[in-house]
C-alpha cells in the first residue's frame, strides 16, 4: 500500500455526543488530511491539527470505534462498517504517518 494512497470507509460518526448511523458516515484519509462526512456535517482535519488517533472506549460503540483527537472538532469518533475493519483503518492511518499507538 502506498503511503500517499487516499482511502475511504463508510460507517457511523459521533460528533459531540450525537451519532449519525451507518451508512451515512464516511471517513476519507490521505497523507495530509482526514475528512469526516455525515448527516452531522463535514469535518476537514489537516494532519497538523490531529494529535492522535486511538481506539474508542465504551461510548458510543463498545470499543469498536476510532477516536480522532484534534484541535478542529474536539470530540470526533468514527466506527467503520463492518466494525471489524477498524484495525484496517488504523493500520492505513498509521502508514500515512498519523499518531496511532
Tab-separated table of C-alpha atoms in Angstrom:
chain	number	residue	atom	x	y	z
A	1	UNK	CA	0.000	0.000	0.000
A	2	UNK	CA	1.339	3.397	-0.973
A	3	UNK	CA	1.927	5.859	1.849
A	4	UNK	CA	0.125	8.557	-0.170
A	5	UNK	CA	-2.905	6.458	-1.092
A	6	UNK	CA	-6.249	8.100	-0.318
A	7	UNK	CA	-8.775	5.649	1.028
A	8	UNK	CA	-12.321	5.902	2.330
A	9	UNK	CA	-14.592	3.897	4.613
A	10	UNK	CA	-18.314	4.044	5.371
A	11	UNK	CA	-19.572	3.840	8.914
A	12	UNK	CA	-21.064	5.765	11.832
A	13	UNK	CA	-19.885	9.142	13.060
A	14	UNK	CA	-20.162	10.532	16.585
A	15	UNK	CA	-19.631	14.259	16.968
A	16	UNK	CA	-20.064	15.893	20.351
A	17	UNK	CA	-22.173	13.028	21.725
A	18	UNK	CA	-24.583	12.883	18.752
A	19	UNK	CA	-24.348	9.864	16.451
A	20	UNK	CA	-25.078	9.561	12.738
A	21	UNK	CA	-25.571	5.892	11.914
A	22	UNK	CA	-24.210	3.812	9.050
A	23	UNK	CA	-24.373	4.225	6.036
A	24	UNK	CA	-24.457	8.000	6.445
A	25	UNK	CA	-20.893	8.442	7.699
A	26	UNK	CA	-17.690	8.430	5.711
A	27	UNK	CA	-14.013	8.782	6.658
A	28	UNK	CA	-11.635	9.816	3.860
A	29	UNK	CA	-7.935	9.651	4.728
A	30	UNK	CA	-4.941	10.950	2.823
A	31	UNK	CA	-1.385	11.786	3.830
A	32	UNK	CA	-2.243	15.437	4.505
A	33	UNK	CA	-5.794	15.335	5.943
A	34	UNK	CA	-8.697	13.325	7.254
A	35	UNK	CA	-12.198	14.240	6.209
A	36	UNK	CA	-15.295	13.035	8.055
A	37	UNK	CA	-18.712	13.395	6.396
A	38	UNK	CA	-22.093	12.532	7.875
A	39	UNK	CA	-25.579	13.876	8.452
A	40	UNK	CA	-23.979	15.825	11.318
A	41	UNK	CA	-21.869	17.840	8.873
A	42	UNK	CA	-18.392	17.714	7.444
A	43	UNK	CA	-15.093	17.932	9.322
A	44	UNK	CA	-11.850	18.662	7.480
A	45	UNK	CA	-8.897	17.842	9.687
A	46	UNK	CA	-5.474	18.878	8.384
A	47	UNK	CA	-2.766	16.487	9.557
A	48	UNK	CA	-1.193	19.133	11.799
A	49	UNK	CA	-4.499	19.515	13.715
A	50	UNK	CA	-4.556	15.811	14.693
A	51	UNK	CA	-2.658	14.953	17.874
A	52	UNK	CA	-3.518	11.234	17.997
A	53	UNK	CA	-5.830	8.526	16.757
A	54	UNK	CA	-6.836	5.766	19.139
A	55	UNK	CA	-9.392	3.048	19.779
A	56	UNK	CA	-12.624	4.489	21.119
A	57	UNK	CA	-13.612	3.398	24.597
A	58	UNK	CA	-17.056	2.462	25.881
A	59	UNK	CA	-19.103	5.317	24.406
A	60	UNK	CA	-20.665	5.115	21.883
A	61	UNK	CA	-19.803	1.763	20.247
A	62	UNK	CA	-18.411	-0.514	22.955
A	63	UNK	CA	-14.734	-0.383	21.928
A	64	UNK	CA	-15.422	-0.796	18.181
A	65	UNK	CA	-14.753	2.770	17.007
A	66	UNK	CA	-11.860	5.162	16.438
A	67	UNK	CA	-11.338	8.429	18.326
A	68	UNK	CA	-9.591	11.245	16.477
A	69	UNK	CA	-8.070	13.743	18.906
A	70	UNK	CA	-7.740	17.072	17.135
A	71	UNK	CA	-7.991	20.841	17.500
A	72	UNK	CA	-10.816	21.377	14.952
A	73	UNK	CA	-13.714	19.206	16.217
A	74	UNK	CA	-12.946	18.318	19.807
A	75	UNK	CA	-14.889	15.071	20.228
A	76	UNK	CA	-14.909	13.181	16.927
A	77	UNK	CA	-15.286	9.423	16.541
A	78	UNK	CA	-15.779	7.042	13.635
A	79	UNK	CA	-16.867	3.404	13.572
A	80	UNK	CA	-16.355	1.607	10.249
A	81	UNK	CA	-18.942	-0.773	8.912
A	82	UNK	CA	-18.472	-3.623	9.389
A	83	UNK	CA	-16.800	-2.827	12.720
A	84	UNK	CA	-14.060	-5.465	12.312
A	85	UNK	CA	-12.460	-3.208	9.672
A	86	UNK	CA	-11.318	-0.907	12.490
A	87	UNK	CA	-7.808	-2.378	12.536
A	88	UNK	CA	-7.543	-1.968	8.748
A	89	UNK	CA	-8.449	1.723	9.128
A	90	UNK	CA	-5.948	2.196	11.973
A	91	UNK	CA	-3.180	0.432	10.016
A	92	UNK	CA	-3.789	2.641	6.979
A	93	UNK	CA	-3.777	5.823	9.072
A	94	UNK	CA	-0.513	4.738	10.695
A	95	UNK	CA	1.020	4.082	7.248
A	96	UNK	CA	0.073	7.658	6.306
A	97	UNK	CA	2.090	8.976	9.264
A	98	UNK	CA	-0.648	9.713	11.799
A	99	UNK	CA	-0.009	9.110	15.514
A	100	UNK	CA	-1.636	5.694	16.042
A	101	UNK	CA	-0.478	3.560	19.003
